[in-house]
Each structure stands twice: as structure tokens, then as C-alpha cells.
């Protein structure tokens, strides 16, 4: 008798969903030894004094216990620091990525539609697919503004359960016109999530509207203001919306280290605010220097990154690779979307990091 030995790849083939087998995971480049201008992080570290205060808090924690379910102090701290309306409720996520998943899980049955303008944050589409929702993207126009006719007709046709509007938008840096956003909200048959991941870099926000409109939630993260490593995002809105979405949150999703670090850092938020102001100054400098390259088109950015298009004489992928060889990692978007051909996205670094980037670019395209 011959015994057929089954290998794990046979089991995997029949067990893991076919669409998951075909998909690639969220693209994250190895940045070891490189100046990291690819992921819209803050280039600034926390000061030593604050790190010591965080260490002290952490040394007192009970590591053998699950995190407490009493989040009153954390809720109050976040609401005060980020101007969340008193009557609004908040839900915390292990990064806003997790909250995107929870929103889709709680709203969409298999086949229900999630809609977003595109190009936008790639995780809207990934999380939709992972959760068996159908993702509809509506291309922006050539200036990376909303194509309202297309948006409204897609809403009418597909009746999305959830619409994600990232503003400022990643990767274009664009903001949407208030009246147009209001029109989308008015026409949406379901929830509109306004993703304000980059809100710290603009004055523009829909936060004060979360309790005034019946179908919006505002999503934010601390990742772009210096705390990407903590993995902490918050979703704010009417209690009844938050209460429903909270049902699908994995228990204890915010770990004790993150919670204590957030409490300490956010009570010293002036440090982060100062860093944000410095990033905006660095951005002005980088924008004006990049503007001097005739081979580059810059798109107006309201965030902590700049999207550039390289003229056809040069190849964006080649420039990306050469910058990497020179020690600078940016994001190559060339092959990610029709509207992003020959485009690169540069996160704002320190003054010195930006100078290094500019010097390499001068040698490549001047
Ligand atoms: C628009 C937008 N939303 C959400 C996120 C995810 O942020 P987090 O680090 O909180 O998961 C990003 C990250 O780049 C983003 O660009």
C-alpha cells in the first residue's frame, strides 16, 4: 500500500481563500540604513525627558493582566487634545488601519459596496476585499480633484454601504471642496467616513460635524504626528454608530504600552505640535526647491508629503532606484494607478534630510 504524503502546500491550496492566495500583502519597503521619506512618518524623535516619563509609567504596569476595559481617562485625554465634540463618542484602533477594517466588517455583508475616489489610500480597497465587500473606485480628475458627476452617479448606481473620503488625500495631498463633500454626504445611502489622517497639517476638518450629520464618522491617527510606532487611531461620531462598530472590535485591541505612552505623550502634546510646525516649514522649503526643477510637476499638498510627476524625458522608477542607491527611500507610485504614471511621493524629512534628497535629485535631473 502506498501512503500518499500530503504537503502543507496542498492543504494551503484548498484552504486559504483563492483571492487571498493571489493577492500580495501591504507593500512595505525595507528602509534599513536609508533616510526614510516613504511613509509620511514624522522625522522627529521624542525628547529624552518625555521618553523617561513614558518608561516610568510602563515600569509600573501589570504585564500579566489584560488591559483594563475602563478607557475613561484615555477617552477624555483624546477628546480634549483633538477637539472632539463633547457629545461625540470615540472608538480606538490598533492604528486607523484596524478601524477601517472594523467599519467595513460592521457595515458590509458579502457583496456590499465600499466606494472611494481614486487614487486614494490603498488599504480602503484591501480591507474591502478581505471582508468580502465589493470595492468601487471613482477616478479623480487630472488635477486630482473629485469628479463629482462620476461620484454622484456611482453612488446612485452602486448604493455603497460605506464611502471613504481621505482628506487630505493620500497620495495626492489634495483637499476636497466643502460643498462637494456635503453633496456626497447628502446623497450617500449609508455611512461616509472622512479619513483625516493628515489633518494636523491643515486647518480643514469635519470633526465638529460628527454629531450634527446623521451619516458621517471622522477617522484620525497619531501616526503622522510623530507616533507611528504606537499604532493608535481613533474614530469619532454619534454614540449609536460607535456602539455598533465597537461590537466587532477585537477585545483588548489597545495594549497597555500604547495606552500609557499615549496618555503621557498627549498630555505633552505641545511637543508634537512644535514638531508639526517644523515639518510644515520644512515642507515650504522643499516645495520651493523642488519647484525650481523644470523636469518636475508638483501637485499642491495639504499634508506632510509632496506628490511629484517627472517629465517624460526621465523615468520615475529609475530616479527612485538612484535615490535609494544614494541612501534616500521615497515612494514610487509609477505603476500603481493610471493617473500616477511617472509619479513619486516624498514624505517631508528634517531640513538636513531634505537637502540630501535635493542634492541627489540635482545630479539626476538637472
Ligand atoms: C489616508 C490614510 N488613512 C489611514 C492611514 C493608516 O494610518 P495608521 O498608521 O493609523 O494605520 C494612512 C496611512 O498612510 C493613510 O494615508
Short mmCIF file of C-alpha atoms and ligand atoms in Angstrom, two decimals:
data_model
loop_
_atom_site.label_atom_id
_atom_site.label_comp_id
_atom_site.label_asym_id
_atom_site.label_seq_id
_atom_site.Cartn_x
_atom_site.Cartn_y
_atom_site.Cartn_z
CA UNK A 1 0.00 0.00 0.00
CA UNK A 2 1.38 3.43 -0.90
CA UNK A 3 0.81 6.18 1.61
CA UNK A 4 0.17 9.49 -0.04
CA UNK A 5 2.08 12.15 1.86
CA UNK A 6 0.29 15.43 1.82
CA UNK A 7 2.37 18.58 1.93
CA UNK A 8 1.29 21.79 3.61
CA UNK A 9 1.09 23.50 0.19
CA UNK A 10 -1.71 21.06 -0.75
CA UNK A 11 -3.64 21.95 2.38
CA UNK A 12 -3.00 25.64 1.84
CA UNK A 13 -4.16 25.49 -1.76
CA UNK A 14 -7.52 24.04 -0.73
CA UNK A 15 -7.91 26.02 2.47
CA UNK A 16 -6.73 29.61 2.05
CA UNK A 17 -9.19 31.71 0.02
CA UNK A 18 -8.26 31.78 -3.69
CA UNK A 19 -8.37 35.59 -3.79
CA UNK A 20 -6.03 35.79 -0.77
CA UNK A 21 -3.60 33.37 -2.42
CA UNK A 22 -3.49 35.66 -5.44
CA UNK A 23 -3.10 38.89 -3.50
CA UNK A 24 0.14 40.50 -2.30
CA UNK A 25 0.47 41.87 1.21
CA UNK A 26 0.55 45.59 2.00
CA UNK A 27 3.77 46.87 0.41
CA UNK A 28 6.37 48.00 2.95
CA UNK A 29 9.94 48.62 1.75
CA UNK A 30 12.98 47.70 3.80
CA UNK A 31 14.40 51.04 4.91
CA UNK A 32 17.45 49.77 6.82
CA UNK A 33 20.23 52.33 6.63
CA UNK A 34 18.20 54.69 4.44
CA UNK A 35 16.77 58.16 5.00
CA UNK A 36 13.12 57.26 5.29
CA UNK A 37 10.88 59.55 3.25
CA UNK A 38 8.41 56.92 2.07
CA UNK A 39 5.67 56.52 4.68
CA UNK A 40 4.63 60.00 5.87
CA UNK A 41 6.11 59.50 9.32
CA UNK A 42 7.43 62.40 11.35
CA UNK A 43 11.22 62.59 11.04
CA UNK A 44 11.47 63.77 14.66
CA UNK A 45 12.04 61.62 17.76
CA UNK A 46 10.54 62.30 21.19
CA UNK A 47 12.78 64.23 23.62
CA UNK A 48 14.64 62.17 26.25
CA UNK A 49 12.78 63.73 29.18
CA UNK A 50 9.44 62.56 27.77
CA UNK A 51 10.85 59.10 27.00
CA UNK A 52 11.90 58.79 30.63
CA UNK A 53 8.41 59.70 31.83
CA UNK A 54 6.95 57.04 29.50
CA UNK A 55 9.44 54.43 30.78
CA UNK A 56 8.48 55.21 34.36
CA UNK A 57 4.78 54.70 33.61
CA UNK A 58 5.48 51.47 31.76
CA UNK A 59 7.63 50.07 34.56
CA UNK A 60 4.61 50.24 36.88
CA UNK A 61 2.26 48.24 34.64
CA UNK A 62 0.92 44.75 35.33
CA UNK A 63 2.16 42.81 32.31
CA UNK A 64 0.40 39.65 33.47
CA UNK A 65 -3.06 41.23 33.14
CA UNK A 66 -5.17 42.06 30.13
CA UNK A 67 -5.62 45.80 29.52
CA UNK A 68 -8.34 47.40 31.62
CA UNK A 69 -11.66 47.94 29.86
CA UNK A 70 -12.03 51.27 31.65
CA UNK A 71 -10.96 53.74 28.97
CA UNK A 72 -12.40 56.88 30.62
CA UNK A 73 -9.04 58.65 31.06
CA UNK A 74 -7.89 57.78 27.54
CA UNK A 75 -11.19 58.92 26.04
CA UNK A 76 -11.11 62.22 27.92
CA UNK A 77 -7.46 62.84 27.02
CA UNK A 78 -8.04 62.22 23.31
CA UNK A 79 -11.28 64.22 23.20
CA UNK A 80 -9.67 67.24 24.87
CA UNK A 81 -6.46 67.13 22.85
CA UNK A 82 -8.06 66.74 19.44
CA UNK A 83 -11.16 68.97 19.78
CA UNK A 84 -13.67 66.15 19.57
CA UNK A 85 -17.18 67.46 20.35
CA UNK A 86 -18.26 66.77 23.94
CA UNK A 87 -21.33 64.85 22.87
CA UNK A 88 -19.40 62.63 20.43
CA UNK A 89 -18.15 59.16 21.25
CA UNK A 90 -14.79 57.63 20.24
CA UNK A 91 -13.52 54.19 19.34
CA UNK A 92 -9.81 53.35 19.42
CA UNK A 93 -7.96 51.16 16.96
CA UNK A 94 -4.59 49.49 16.65
CA UNK A 95 -3.78 52.12 14.03
CA UNK A 96 -6.54 53.59 11.91
CA UNK A 97 -5.98 50.60 9.60
CA UNK A 98 -7.76 48.46 12.15
CA UNK A 99 -10.65 50.93 12.38
CA UNK A 100 -11.03 50.79 8.58
CA UNK A 101 -11.40 47.01 8.89
CA UNK A 102 -13.91 47.32 11.74
CA UNK A 103 -16.03 49.82 9.82
CA UNK A 104 -16.24 47.55 6.79
CA UNK A 105 -16.82 44.41 8.88
CA UNK A 106 -19.67 46.01 10.79
CA UNK A 107 -21.36 47.59 7.75
CA UNK A 108 -20.85 45.20 4.82
CA UNK A 109 -22.33 41.80 4.14
CA UNK A 110 -20.59 39.87 1.33
CA UNK A 111 -21.02 41.77 -1.95
CA UNK A 112 -21.95 45.11 -0.37
CA UNK A 113 -20.17 48.09 -1.86
CA UNK A 114 -17.41 50.28 -0.42
CA UNK A 115 -16.68 53.33 -2.56
CA UNK A 116 -13.80 55.79 -2.64
CA UNK A 117 -12.30 58.26 -5.08
CA UNK A 118 -9.04 57.01 -6.56
CA UNK A 119 -6.14 57.15 -6.31
CA UNK A 120 -6.50 57.17 -2.54
CA UNK A 121 -5.30 55.16 0.45
CA UNK A 122 -4.77 51.62 -0.84
CA UNK A 123 -5.99 49.98 2.36
CA UNK A 124 -9.61 51.02 1.65
CA UNK A 125 -9.60 48.56 -1.25
CA UNK A 126 -7.56 45.88 0.53
CA UNK A 127 -9.77 45.89 3.64
CA UNK A 128 -12.90 45.77 1.46
CA UNK A 129 -11.64 42.70 -0.37
CA UNK A 130 -10.52 40.95 2.81
CA UNK A 131 -14.03 41.43 4.17
CA UNK A 132 -15.84 40.22 1.02
CA UNK A 133 -17.10 43.70 0.15
CA UNK A 134 -17.06 44.98 -3.42
CA UNK A 135 -14.77 47.95 -3.87
CA UNK A 136 -15.74 50.65 -6.37
CA UNK A 137 -13.22 53.35 -7.13
CA UNK A 138 -14.14 56.58 -8.87
CA UNK A 139 -11.16 58.18 -10.63
CA UNK A 140 -10.26 61.75 -9.67
CA UNK A 141 -9.88 64.23 -12.50
CA UNK A 142 -6.45 65.16 -13.89
CA UNK A 143 -5.97 67.83 -11.21
CA UNK A 144 -6.61 65.21 -8.54
CA UNK A 145 -9.93 66.79 -7.61
CA UNK A 146 -13.24 64.96 -7.15
CA UNK A 147 -15.07 64.12 -10.31
CA UNK A 148 -18.50 64.99 -8.90
CA UNK A 149 -20.64 63.80 -11.82
CA UNK A 150 -18.93 60.41 -11.64
CA UNK A 151 -19.07 60.27 -7.84
CA UNK A 152 -22.80 61.02 -7.70
CA UNK A 153 -23.68 58.61 -10.47
CA UNK A 154 -21.56 55.85 -8.86
CA UNK A 155 -23.33 56.46 -5.54
CA UNK A 156 -26.71 56.29 -7.28
CA UNK A 157 -25.76 53.14 -9.20
CA UNK A 158 -23.87 51.13 -6.55
CA UNK A 159 -25.59 52.32 -3.36
CA UNK A 160 -22.42 51.99 -1.26
CA UNK A 161 -22.75 50.97 2.36
CA UNK A 162 -19.56 52.93 3.10
CA UNK A 163 -17.82 55.82 1.32
CA UNK A 164 -14.25 56.65 2.36
CA UNK A 165 -13.09 60.21 1.72
CA UNK A 166 -9.47 60.72 2.76
CA UNK A 167 -8.74 64.40 3.15
CA UNK A 168 -6.12 65.50 2.71
CA UNK A 169 -5.95 62.64 0.28
CA UNK A 170 -3.08 60.14 0.19
CA UNK A 171 -1.17 60.02 -2.19
CA UNK A 172 -2.23 63.25 -3.94
CA UNK A 173 -2.23 65.66 -0.99
CA UNK A 174 -5.46 67.23 -2.27
CA UNK A 175 -8.37 68.53 -0.19
CA UNK A 176 -11.99 68.27 -1.25
CA UNK A 177 -14.33 71.21 -1.62
CA UNK A 178 -16.76 71.50 1.36
CA UNK A 179 -19.87 71.81 -0.80
CA UNK A 180 -18.90 68.73 -2.79
CA UNK A 181 -18.32 66.70 0.35
CA UNK A 182 -21.68 67.84 1.70
CA UNK A 183 -23.32 66.77 -1.57
CA UNK A 184 -21.72 63.31 -1.27
CA UNK A 185 -22.93 63.02 2.34
CA UNK A 186 -26.45 64.12 1.32
CA UNK A 187 -26.59 61.57 -1.50
CA UNK A 188 -24.97 58.66 0.37
CA UNK A 189 -27.41 55.90 1.28
CA UNK A 190 -25.06 54.74 4.06
CA UNK A 191 -22.02 55.86 6.03
CA UNK A 192 -19.45 58.44 4.90
CA UNK A 193 -16.09 58.11 6.68
CA UNK A 194 -13.95 61.20 6.49
CA UNK A 195 -10.39 59.99 6.97
CA UNK A 196 -8.41 62.89 8.40
CA UNK A 197 -5.09 61.08 8.83
CA UNK A 198 -3.25 64.25 7.71
CA UNK A 199 -5.50 66.78 9.45
CA UNK A 200 -2.65 68.11 11.62
CA UNK A 201 -1.14 69.68 8.50
CA UNK A 202 -4.24 71.71 7.51
CA UNK A 203 -6.95 73.78 9.22
CA UNK A 204 -9.59 71.79 7.45
CA UNK A 205 -11.76 69.33 9.40
CA UNK A 206 -15.23 67.83 9.57
CA UNK A 207 -14.80 66.90 13.24
CA UNK A 208 -17.34 69.43 14.50
CA UNK A 209 -19.98 67.94 12.16
CA UNK A 210 -19.87 64.37 13.51
CA UNK A 211 -22.77 64.91 15.85
CA UNK A 212 -24.68 67.23 13.51
CA UNK A 213 -24.93 64.96 10.46
CA UNK A 214 -26.63 61.56 10.69
CA UNK A 215 -24.24 59.56 8.50
CA UNK A 216 -20.64 60.65 8.99
CA UNK A 217 -17.75 59.50 11.13
CA UNK A 218 -14.30 61.11 11.33
CA UNK A 219 -11.25 58.84 11.39
CA UNK A 220 -7.84 60.02 12.58
CA UNK A 221 -4.45 58.61 13.51
CA UNK A 222 -1.47 59.73 15.58
CA UNK A 223 0.88 58.06 13.08
CA UNK A 224 1.58 61.21 11.08
CA UNK A 225 2.30 63.46 14.06
CA UNK A 226 5.22 61.52 15.46
CA UNK A 227 3.73 58.33 16.89
CA UNK A 228 3.57 55.85 14.01
CA UNK A 229 5.22 53.14 16.11
CA UNK A 230 2.49 53.19 18.76
CA UNK A 231 -0.24 52.07 16.35
CA UNK A 232 -3.12 54.20 17.58
CA UNK A 233 -6.07 55.62 15.68
CA UNK A 234 -9.44 56.99 16.74
CA UNK A 235 -12.87 57.11 15.18
CA UNK A 236 -15.34 59.69 16.35
CA UNK A 237 -19.05 60.12 15.85
CA UNK A 238 -22.50 59.69 17.30
CA UNK A 239 -22.70 57.24 20.19
CA UNK A 240 -25.07 54.92 18.28
CA UNK A 241 -22.69 54.49 15.31
CA UNK A 242 -19.67 53.94 17.58
CA UNK A 243 -21.61 51.50 19.73
CA UNK A 244 -22.43 49.29 16.72
CA UNK A 245 -18.90 49.30 15.27
CA UNK A 246 -17.44 48.61 18.72
CA UNK A 247 -19.18 45.21 18.67
CA UNK A 248 -16.70 43.83 16.11
CA UNK A 249 -13.58 45.26 17.80
CA UNK A 250 -11.24 42.51 18.99
CA UNK A 251 -11.17 42.59 22.79
CA UNK A 252 -8.17 44.43 24.29
CA UNK A 253 -7.06 45.82 20.91
CA UNK A 254 -5.18 48.69 22.56
CA UNK A 255 -2.28 47.25 24.52
CA UNK A 256 -1.13 48.62 27.87
CA UNK A 257 2.12 50.05 26.47
CA UNK A 258 0.33 52.06 23.79
CA UNK A 259 -2.29 53.31 26.22
CA UNK A 260 0.21 54.55 28.80
CA UNK A 261 2.51 56.07 26.19
CA UNK A 262 -0.43 57.90 24.59
CA UNK A 263 -1.57 59.26 27.97
CA UNK A 264 1.90 60.62 28.74
CA UNK A 265 2.68 61.98 25.28
CA UNK A 266 -0.70 63.53 24.62
CA UNK A 267 -0.58 65.36 27.94
CA UNK A 268 2.61 66.92 26.49
CA UNK A 269 1.08 67.45 23.05
CA UNK A 270 2.79 70.83 22.66
CA UNK A 271 5.94 68.85 21.79
CA UNK A 272 4.18 67.16 18.86
CA UNK A 273 2.59 70.46 17.79
CA UNK A 274 6.03 72.10 17.63
CA UNK A 275 7.34 69.23 15.51
CA UNK A 276 4.33 69.53 13.19
CA UNK A 277 5.04 73.26 12.71
CA UNK A 278 8.65 72.45 11.89
CA UNK A 279 7.55 69.83 9.34
CA UNK A 280 5.35 72.47 7.68
CA UNK A 281 8.34 74.86 7.50
CA UNK A 282 10.49 72.08 6.00
CA UNK A 283 7.71 71.38 3.52
CA UNK A 284 7.64 75.04 2.37
CA UNK A 285 11.39 74.91 1.78
CA UNK A 286 11.27 71.56 -0.03
CA UNK A 287 8.31 72.68 -2.15
CA UNK A 288 10.07 75.84 -3.24
CA UNK A 289 13.32 73.98 -4.04
CA UNK A 290 11.55 71.19 -5.95
CA UNK A 291 9.64 73.89 -7.83
CA UNK A 292 12.94 75.01 -9.37
CA UNK A 293 13.33 71.73 -11.29
CA UNK A 294 11.81 72.21 -14.73
CA UNK A 295 11.51 68.43 -15.12
CA UNK A 296 9.11 68.16 -12.17
CA UNK A 297 5.42 68.98 -11.79
CA UNK A 298 4.39 69.46 -8.17
CA UNK A 299 0.82 68.96 -7.03
CA UNK A 300 -0.43 71.25 -4.23
CA UNK A 301 -0.21 69.28 -0.99
CA UNK A 302 -2.11 69.89 2.24
CA UNK A 303 -0.29 67.08 4.03
CA UNK A 304 3.24 66.10 5.16
CA UNK A 305 4.27 64.79 1.74
CA UNK A 306 4.58 66.06 -1.80
CA UNK A 307 3.48 64.24 -4.94
CA UNK A 308 5.65 64.96 -7.96
CA UNK A 309 5.40 63.95 -11.59
CA UNK A 310 8.59 63.58 -13.58
CA UNK A 311 8.53 64.79 -17.18
CA UNK A 312 8.77 62.05 -19.81
CA UNK A 313 12.42 62.73 -20.52
CA UNK A 314 13.15 60.89 -17.24
CA UNK A 315 11.86 57.66 -15.75
CA UNK A 316 10.42 57.86 -12.22
CA UNK A 317 11.41 54.28 -11.40
CA UNK A 318 14.98 54.98 -12.44
CA UNK A 319 15.07 58.11 -10.26
CA UNK A 320 13.53 56.20 -7.36
CA UNK A 321 16.21 53.48 -7.64
CA UNK A 322 19.03 56.00 -7.90
CA UNK A 323 17.78 57.93 -4.87
CA UNK A 324 17.70 54.64 -2.99
CA UNK A 325 21.28 53.89 -4.01
CA UNK A 326 22.15 57.36 -2.76
CA UNK A 327 20.61 56.46 0.62
CA UNK A 328 17.13 58.03 0.33
CA UNK A 329 13.92 55.98 0.28
CA UNK A 330 10.83 57.62 -1.20
CA UNK A 331 7.65 56.05 -2.63
CA UNK A 332 7.48 55.04 -6.27
CA UNK A 333 3.87 55.30 -7.45
CA UNK A 334 4.60 54.96 -11.18
CA UNK A 335 2.87 51.65 -11.66
CA UNK A 336 0.17 51.99 -9.03
CA UNK A 337 -2.55 53.89 -10.94
CA UNK A 338 -3.28 55.31 -14.39
CA UNK A 339 -3.24 58.86 -13.05
CA UNK A 340 0.08 58.35 -11.27
CA UNK A 341 2.30 57.43 -14.21
CA UNK A 342 5.86 58.67 -13.61
CA UNK A 343 4.84 59.96 -10.15
CA UNK A 344 6.80 59.79 -6.91
CA UNK A 345 5.70 60.69 -3.38
CA UNK A 346 8.15 62.31 -0.99
CA UNK A 347 7.43 62.50 2.75
CA UNK A 348 8.82 65.61 4.41
CA UNK A 349 12.03 64.95 6.31
CA UNK A 350 14.24 67.07 8.54
CA UNK A 351 15.91 70.07 6.89
CA UNK A 352 19.14 68.08 6.52
CA UNK A 353 17.37 65.02 5.06
CA UNK A 354 15.56 67.19 2.54
CA UNK A 355 18.86 68.78 1.50
CA UNK A 356 20.40 65.36 0.86
CA UNK A 357 17.39 64.42 -1.28
CA UNK A 358 17.63 67.69 -3.24
CA UNK A 359 21.36 67.28 -3.86
CA UNK A 360 20.92 63.79 -5.28
CA UNK A 361 17.99 64.97 -7.43
CA UNK A 362 20.11 67.86 -8.78
CA UNK A 363 22.65 65.36 -10.05
CA UNK A 364 19.96 63.18 -11.59
CA UNK A 365 17.65 65.60 -13.37
CA UNK A 366 19.36 68.97 -13.71
C1 LIG B 1 -5.44 58.27 4.45
C2 LIG B 1 -4.84 57.31 5.42
N1 LIG B 1 -5.63 56.75 6.35
C3 LIG B 1 -5.15 55.88 7.24
C4 LIG B 1 -3.81 55.53 7.23
C5 LIG B 1 -3.33 54.48 8.22
O1 LIG B 1 -2.78 55.05 9.34
P1 LIG B 1 -2.40 54.19 10.62
O2 LIG B 1 -0.93 54.30 10.74
O3 LIG B 1 -3.13 54.84 11.76
O4 LIG B 1 -2.87 52.79 10.42
C6 LIG B 1 -2.95 56.09 6.30
C7 LIG B 1 -1.53 55.69 6.27
O5 LIG B 1 -0.75 56.05 5.46
C8 LIG B 1 -3.48 57.00 5.35
O6 LIG B 1 -2.73 57.54 4.41
#
